[in-house]
N, CA, C and O of each residue as an XYZ file, in Angstrom:
416
protein
N      25.800     12.527     -1.610
C      24.394     11.984     -1.469
C      24.292     11.097     -0.300
O      25.081     10.169     -0.116
N      23.256     11.403      0.538
C      23.034     10.591      1.759
C      21.745      9.768      1.464
O      20.898     10.172      0.667
N      21.641      8.625      2.125
C      20.469      7.767      2.034
C      20.015      7.471      3.418
O      20.757      7.560      4.396
N      18.711      7.100      3.464
C      18.087      6.710      4.741
C      17.440      5.386      4.546
O      16.870      5.135      3.485
N      17.501      4.511      5.536
C      16.775      3.221      5.447
C      15.247      3.463      5.609
O      14.816      4.239      6.462
N      14.514      2.830      4.831
C      13.065      2.841      4.911
C      12.510      1.455      4.659
O      13.241      0.558      4.241
N      11.212      1.271      4.912
C      10.524      0.037      4.645
C       9.493      0.403      3.521
O       8.644      1.281      3.678
N       9.622     -0.293      2.441
C       8.498     -0.241      1.431
C       7.422     -1.255      1.797
O       7.695     -2.392      2.181
N       6.178     -0.780      1.656
C       5.053     -1.615      1.941
C       4.048     -1.594      0.754
O       3.697     -0.513      0.280
N       3.602     -2.723      0.288
C       2.683     -2.777     -0.804
C       1.447     -3.657     -0.281
O       1.599     -4.781      0.196
N       0.324     -3.079     -0.409
C      -0.947     -3.613      0.074
C      -1.842     -3.884     -1.180
O      -2.091     -2.997     -1.997
N      -2.292     -5.117     -1.279
C      -3.195     -5.471     -2.365
C      -4.662     -5.533     -1.917
O      -5.006     -6.237     -0.968
N      -5.511     -4.785     -2.619
C      -6.908     -4.675     -2.309
C      -7.658     -4.944     -3.595
O      -7.058     -5.092     -4.660
N      -8.945     -5.006     -3.492
C      -9.876     -4.889     -4.697
C     -10.879     -3.794     -4.423
O     -11.132     -3.434     -3.273
N     -11.438     -3.279     -5.471
C     -12.401     -2.208     -5.349
C     -13.589     -2.610     -4.433
O     -14.099     -1.817     -3.641
N     -13.991     -3.881     -4.592
C     -15.195     -4.326     -3.895
C     -14.951     -4.362     -2.333
O     -15.899     -4.261     -1.554
N     -13.743     -4.499     -1.935
C     -13.483     -4.574     -0.491
C     -13.831     -3.273      0.208
O     -14.177     -3.270      1.390
N     -13.740     -2.184     -0.509
C     -14.131     -0.860      0.009
C     -13.176     -0.337      1.121
O     -13.631      0.471      1.930
N     -11.979     -0.714      1.208
C     -11.039     -0.227      2.210
C     -10.093      0.879      1.840
O      -9.358      1.414      2.670
N     -10.132      1.200      0.591
C      -9.214      2.248      0.113
C      -9.293      3.526      0.851
O      -8.274      4.001      1.354
N     -10.511      4.146      0.954
C     -10.617      5.418      1.572
C     -10.196      5.395      3.041
O      -9.570      6.348      3.507
N     -10.535      4.291      3.813
C     -10.124      4.129      5.114
C      -8.588      4.006      5.233
O      -7.983      4.622      6.111
N      -7.988      3.241      4.382
C      -6.642      3.055      4.401
C      -5.869      4.333      4.119
O      -4.909      4.628      4.830
N      -6.263      5.121      3.081
C      -5.635      6.332      2.786
C      -5.732      7.335      3.943
O      -4.774      8.029      4.287
N      -6.903      7.374      4.507
C      -7.113      8.363      5.612
C      -6.176      8.035      6.760
O      -5.604      8.941      7.366
N      -6.009      6.765      7.068
C      -5.131      6.343      8.198
C      -3.716      6.622      7.882
O      -2.972      7.100      8.739
N      -3.289      6.327      6.619
C      -1.945      6.629      6.284
C      -1.574      8.103      6.247
O      -0.466      8.497      6.612
N      -2.540      8.911      5.791
C      -2.339     10.405      5.728
C      -2.477     11.032      7.085
O      -1.541     11.639      7.605
N      -3.647     10.883      7.655
C      -3.984     11.658      8.956
C      -3.292     10.999     10.166
O      -2.589     11.681     10.912
N      -3.469      9.771     10.356
C      -2.881      9.151     11.615
C      -1.409      8.809     11.404
O      -0.547      9.176     12.202
N      -1.154      8.119     10.342
C       0.224      7.637     10.153
C       1.227      8.691      9.635
O       2.430      8.626      9.889
N       0.697      9.603      8.944
C       1.565     10.642      8.318
C       2.826     10.089      7.677
O       3.935     10.568      7.916
N       2.623      9.071      6.859
C       3.779      8.356      6.263
C       4.413      9.297      5.226
O       3.804     10.286      4.819
N       5.690      8.962      4.792
C       6.444      9.884      4.013
C       5.961      9.867      2.507
O       6.141     10.837      1.770
N       5.400      8.824      2.136
C       4.898      8.737      0.681
C       3.948      7.658      0.457
O       4.136      6.547      0.953
N       2.899      7.938     -0.293
C       1.877      6.939     -0.705
C       1.513      7.039     -2.154
O       1.268      8.141     -2.645
N       1.466      5.952     -2.851
C       0.956      5.894     -4.221
C      -0.063      4.813     -4.318
O       0.107      3.743     -3.734
N      -1.186      5.079     -5.087
C      -2.224      3.992     -5.352
C      -2.179      3.713     -6.775
O      -2.197      4.630     -7.597
N      -2.120      2.474     -7.108
C      -2.104      1.912     -8.460
C      -3.535      1.247     -8.733
O      -4.053      0.555     -7.857
N      -4.106      1.449     -9.849
C      -5.355      0.869    -10.151
C      -5.090     -0.141    -11.305
O      -4.728      0.215    -12.426
N      -5.302     -1.422    -10.936
C      -4.980     -2.508    -11.866
C      -6.030     -2.593    -12.953
O      -7.170     -2.167    -12.766
N      -5.635     -3.152    -14.105
C      -6.599     -3.437    -15.142
C      -6.891     -4.924    -15.256
O      -7.811     -5.338    -15.962
N      -6.118     -5.697    -14.569
C      -6.333     -7.212    -14.512
C      -5.593     -7.753    -13.400
O      -4.629     -7.134    -12.948
N      -5.988     -8.928    -12.893
C      -5.269     -9.616    -11.868
C      -6.023    -10.765    -11.254
O      -7.198    -10.986    -11.550
N      -5.333    -11.503    -10.388
C      -5.973    -12.598     -9.689
C      -5.105    -12.918     -8.483
O      -3.920    -12.589     -8.435
N      -5.717    -13.556     -7.531
C      -4.983    -14.005     -6.318
C      -5.228    -15.498     -6.142
O      -5.986    -16.119     -6.888
N      -4.554    -16.061     -5.121
C      -4.660    -17.544     -4.972
C      -6.089    -18.071     -4.671
O      -6.401    -19.222     -4.978
N      -6.952    -17.216     -4.068
C      -8.202    -17.667     -3.722
C      -9.387    -16.873     -4.393
O     -10.547    -16.984     -3.994
N      -9.038    -16.125     -5.363
C     -10.075    -15.316     -6.032
C     -10.118    -15.553     -7.471
O      -9.222    -16.179     -8.038
N     -11.203    -15.040     -8.124
C     -11.428    -15.269     -9.558
C     -10.387    -14.300    -10.355
O      -9.911    -13.292     -9.833
N     -10.114    -14.693    -11.580
C      -9.308    -13.935    -12.419
C     -10.102    -12.592    -12.838
O     -11.289    -12.679    -13.154
N      -9.527    -11.524    -12.838
C     -10.152    -10.221    -13.166
C      -9.509     -9.761    -14.451
O      -8.523     -9.024    -14.461
N     -10.112    -10.227    -15.553
C      -9.457     -9.953    -16.849
C      -9.692     -8.531    -17.364
O     -10.488     -7.755    -16.836
N      -8.959     -8.252    -18.408
C      -9.141     -6.915    -19.126
C     -10.433     -7.021    -19.904
O     -10.587     -7.936    -20.714
N     -11.390     -6.088    -19.677
C     -12.623     -6.115    -20.412
C     -13.227     -4.683    -20.305
O     -13.385     -4.185    -19.190
N     -13.564     -4.021    -21.417
C     -14.184     -2.689    -21.395
C     -15.436     -2.695    -20.459
O     -15.708     -1.670    -19.834
N     -16.191     -3.793    -20.344
C     -17.373     -3.815    -19.522
C     -17.086     -3.830    -18.103
O     -17.972     -3.535    -17.300
N     -15.835     -4.173    -17.701
C     -15.457     -4.334    -16.258
C     -14.654     -3.103    -15.817
O     -14.100     -3.104    -14.718
N     -14.579     -2.066    -16.639
C     -13.684     -0.886    -16.220
C     -14.012     -0.376    -14.778
O     -13.113     -0.019    -14.016
N     -15.296     -0.358    -14.442
C     -15.691      0.199    -13.107
C     -16.069     -0.843    -12.139
O     -16.692     -0.556    -11.116
N     -15.696     -2.100    -12.443
C     -16.070     -3.159    -11.462
C     -15.019     -3.462    -10.421
O     -14.270     -2.577    -10.006
N     -14.964     -4.673    -10.012
C     -14.080     -5.098     -8.883
C     -12.640     -5.427     -9.395
O     -12.227     -6.582     -9.499
N     -11.930     -4.340     -9.698
C     -10.509     -4.470    -10.209
C      -9.517     -4.355     -9.032
O      -9.855     -3.887     -7.945
N      -8.259     -4.813     -9.307
C      -7.238     -4.741     -8.243
C      -6.782     -3.340     -8.007
O      -6.708     -2.517     -8.919
N      -6.467     -3.075     -6.712
C      -5.852     -1.801     -6.394
C      -4.585     -2.179     -5.499
O      -4.627     -3.106     -4.689
N      -3.541     -1.446     -5.692
C      -2.365     -1.630     -4.969
C      -1.962     -0.273     -4.357
O      -1.805      0.736     -5.046
N      -1.807     -0.312     -3.032
C      -1.457      0.875     -2.230
C       0.025      0.630     -1.825
O       0.365     -0.414     -1.268
N       0.867      1.600     -2.117
C       2.269      1.471     -1.802
C       2.687      2.609     -0.924
O       2.374      3.750     -1.262
N       3.378      2.396      0.190
C       3.942      3.488      0.948
C       5.283      3.121      1.506
O       5.665      1.951      1.497
N       5.999      4.095      1.989
C       7.310      3.878      2.712
C       7.438      4.808      3.880
O       6.859      5.893      3.930
N       8.203      4.346      4.792
C       8.533      5.176      5.954
C       9.690      4.439      6.659
O      10.153      3.397      6.196
N      10.147      5.014      7.799
C      11.128      4.358      8.656
C      10.560      3.041      9.149
O       9.386      2.945      9.507
N      11.450      1.989      9.162
C      10.938      0.673      9.517
C      10.059      0.570     10.807
O       9.002     -0.060     10.777
N      10.492      1.177     11.908
C       9.726      1.023     13.133
C       8.272      1.653     12.953
O       7.273      1.126     13.444
N       8.244      2.750     12.254
C       6.970      3.378     12.003
C       6.096      2.559     11.095
O       4.897      2.423     11.339
N       6.666      2.020     10.068
C       5.892      1.162      9.130
C       5.328     -0.044      9.839
O       4.203     -0.472      9.584
N       6.134     -0.586     10.739
C       5.655     -1.816     11.527
C       4.507     -1.481     12.308
O       3.543     -2.246     12.316
N       4.507     -0.289     13.045
C       3.371      0.152     13.825
C       2.136      0.322     13.009
O       1.050     -0.086     13.421
N       2.281      0.919     11.853
C       1.187      1.274     10.942
C       0.590     -0.088     10.466
O      -0.630     -0.250     10.435
N       1.422     -1.013     10.116
C       0.921     -2.352      9.625
C       0.192     -3.073     10.707
O      -0.805     -3.735     10.418
N       0.633     -2.989     11.958
C      -0.041     -3.573     13.101
C      -1.482     -2.969     13.271
O      -2.460     -3.669     13.535
N      -1.528     -1.654     13.103
C      -2.858     -1.002     13.244
C      -3.870     -1.278     12.054
O      -5.087     -1.140     12.180
N      -3.252     -1.677     10.900
C      -4.072     -1.952      9.771
C      -4.445     -3.406      9.691
O      -5.233     -3.795      8.830
N      -3.888     -4.231     10.582
C      -4.112     -5.692     10.465
C      -5.576     -6.189     10.548
O      -5.924     -7.287     10.115
N      -6.384     -5.321     11.121
C      -7.765     -5.737     11.189
C      -8.618     -5.424      9.979
O      -9.751     -5.899      9.897
N      -8.131     -4.665      9.064
C      -8.776     -4.411      7.811
C      -8.105     -4.988      6.524
O      -8.718     -5.046      5.458
N      -6.879     -5.393      6.666
C      -6.173     -5.911      5.505
C      -6.050     -7.436      5.763
O      -5.665     -7.875      6.846
N      -6.381     -8.187      4.754
C      -6.362     -9.619      4.865
C      -4.912    -10.147      4.923
O      -4.002     -9.594      4.305
N      -4.742    -11.217      5.674
C      -3.445    -11.859      5.796
C      -2.974    -12.250      4.329
O      -3.792    -12.645      3.498
N      -1.753    -12.136      4.074
C      -1.192    -12.426      2.741
C      -1.371    -11.353      1.725
O      -0.933    -11.548      0.592
N      -1.969    -10.248      2.019
C      -2.174     -9.137      1.094
C      -1.210     -7.979      1.345
O      -1.448     -6.883      0.839
N      -0.177     -8.169      2.076
C       0.855     -7.179      2.390
C       2.206     -7.776      2.054
O       2.540     -8.903      2.419
N       2.944     -6.980      1.357
C       4.310     -7.321      1.023
C       5.230     -6.197      1.448
O       4.972     -5.049      1.086
N       6.269     -6.456      2.180
C       7.214     -5.352      2.504
C       8.669     -5.743      2.428
O       9.026     -6.903      2.637
N       9.481     -4.800      2.137
C      10.919     -4.991      1.988
C      11.757     -3.811      2.398
O      11.276     -2.679      2.359
N      12.971     -4.030      2.783
C      13.799     -2.878      3.167
C      14.253     -2.169      1.864
O      14.468     -2.794      0.826
N      14.380     -0.879      1.978
C      14.793     -0.047      0.878
C      15.550      1.169      1.403
O      15.608      1.373      2.616
N      16.134      1.983      0.518
C      16.754      3.203      0.934
C      16.261      4.414      0.081
O      16.054      4.286     -1.126
N      16.087      5.530      0.706
C      15.653      6.695      0.027
C      16.783      7.736      0.053
O      17.564      7.805      1.002
N      16.843      8.504     -0.968
C      17.901      9.583     -0.995
C      17.354     10.795     -0.325
O      16.264     11.275     -0.636
N      18.143     11.292      0.618
C      17.765     12.510      1.418
C      18.752     13.633      1.195
O      19.873     13.370      0.762
N      18.398     14.837      1.461
C      19.254     15.987      1.353
C      20.461     15.854      2.197
O      20.387     15.364      3.323
N      21.624     16.296      1.661
C      22.759     16.443      2.533
C      22.652     17.597      3.415
O      22.172     18.645      2.983
N      23.086     17.485      4.693
C      22.920     18.635      5.559
C      24.271     19.007      6.035
O      24.416     19.964      6.795
């Protein structure tokens, strides 16, 4: 089994920010990253925002969204730089990871 170093990136958004479609398009079309997953939160809060509690009435309102992707570290850094104008400071977390690749 072989592994390859990658950078995991997690971006925190809310539905009301309206950046999800733009972000996904850039990651898919321009960035062509190795993998992307979008998580839709049912509750959450940040240091400067209101609590978004679980409530049936709020199912389609301003809930948290987490976009996670991974790629080779230099590529991930370039992508993050290009996204810096639409993603608020403090809303991105990244860390080194390894992915399993096919033996050749």
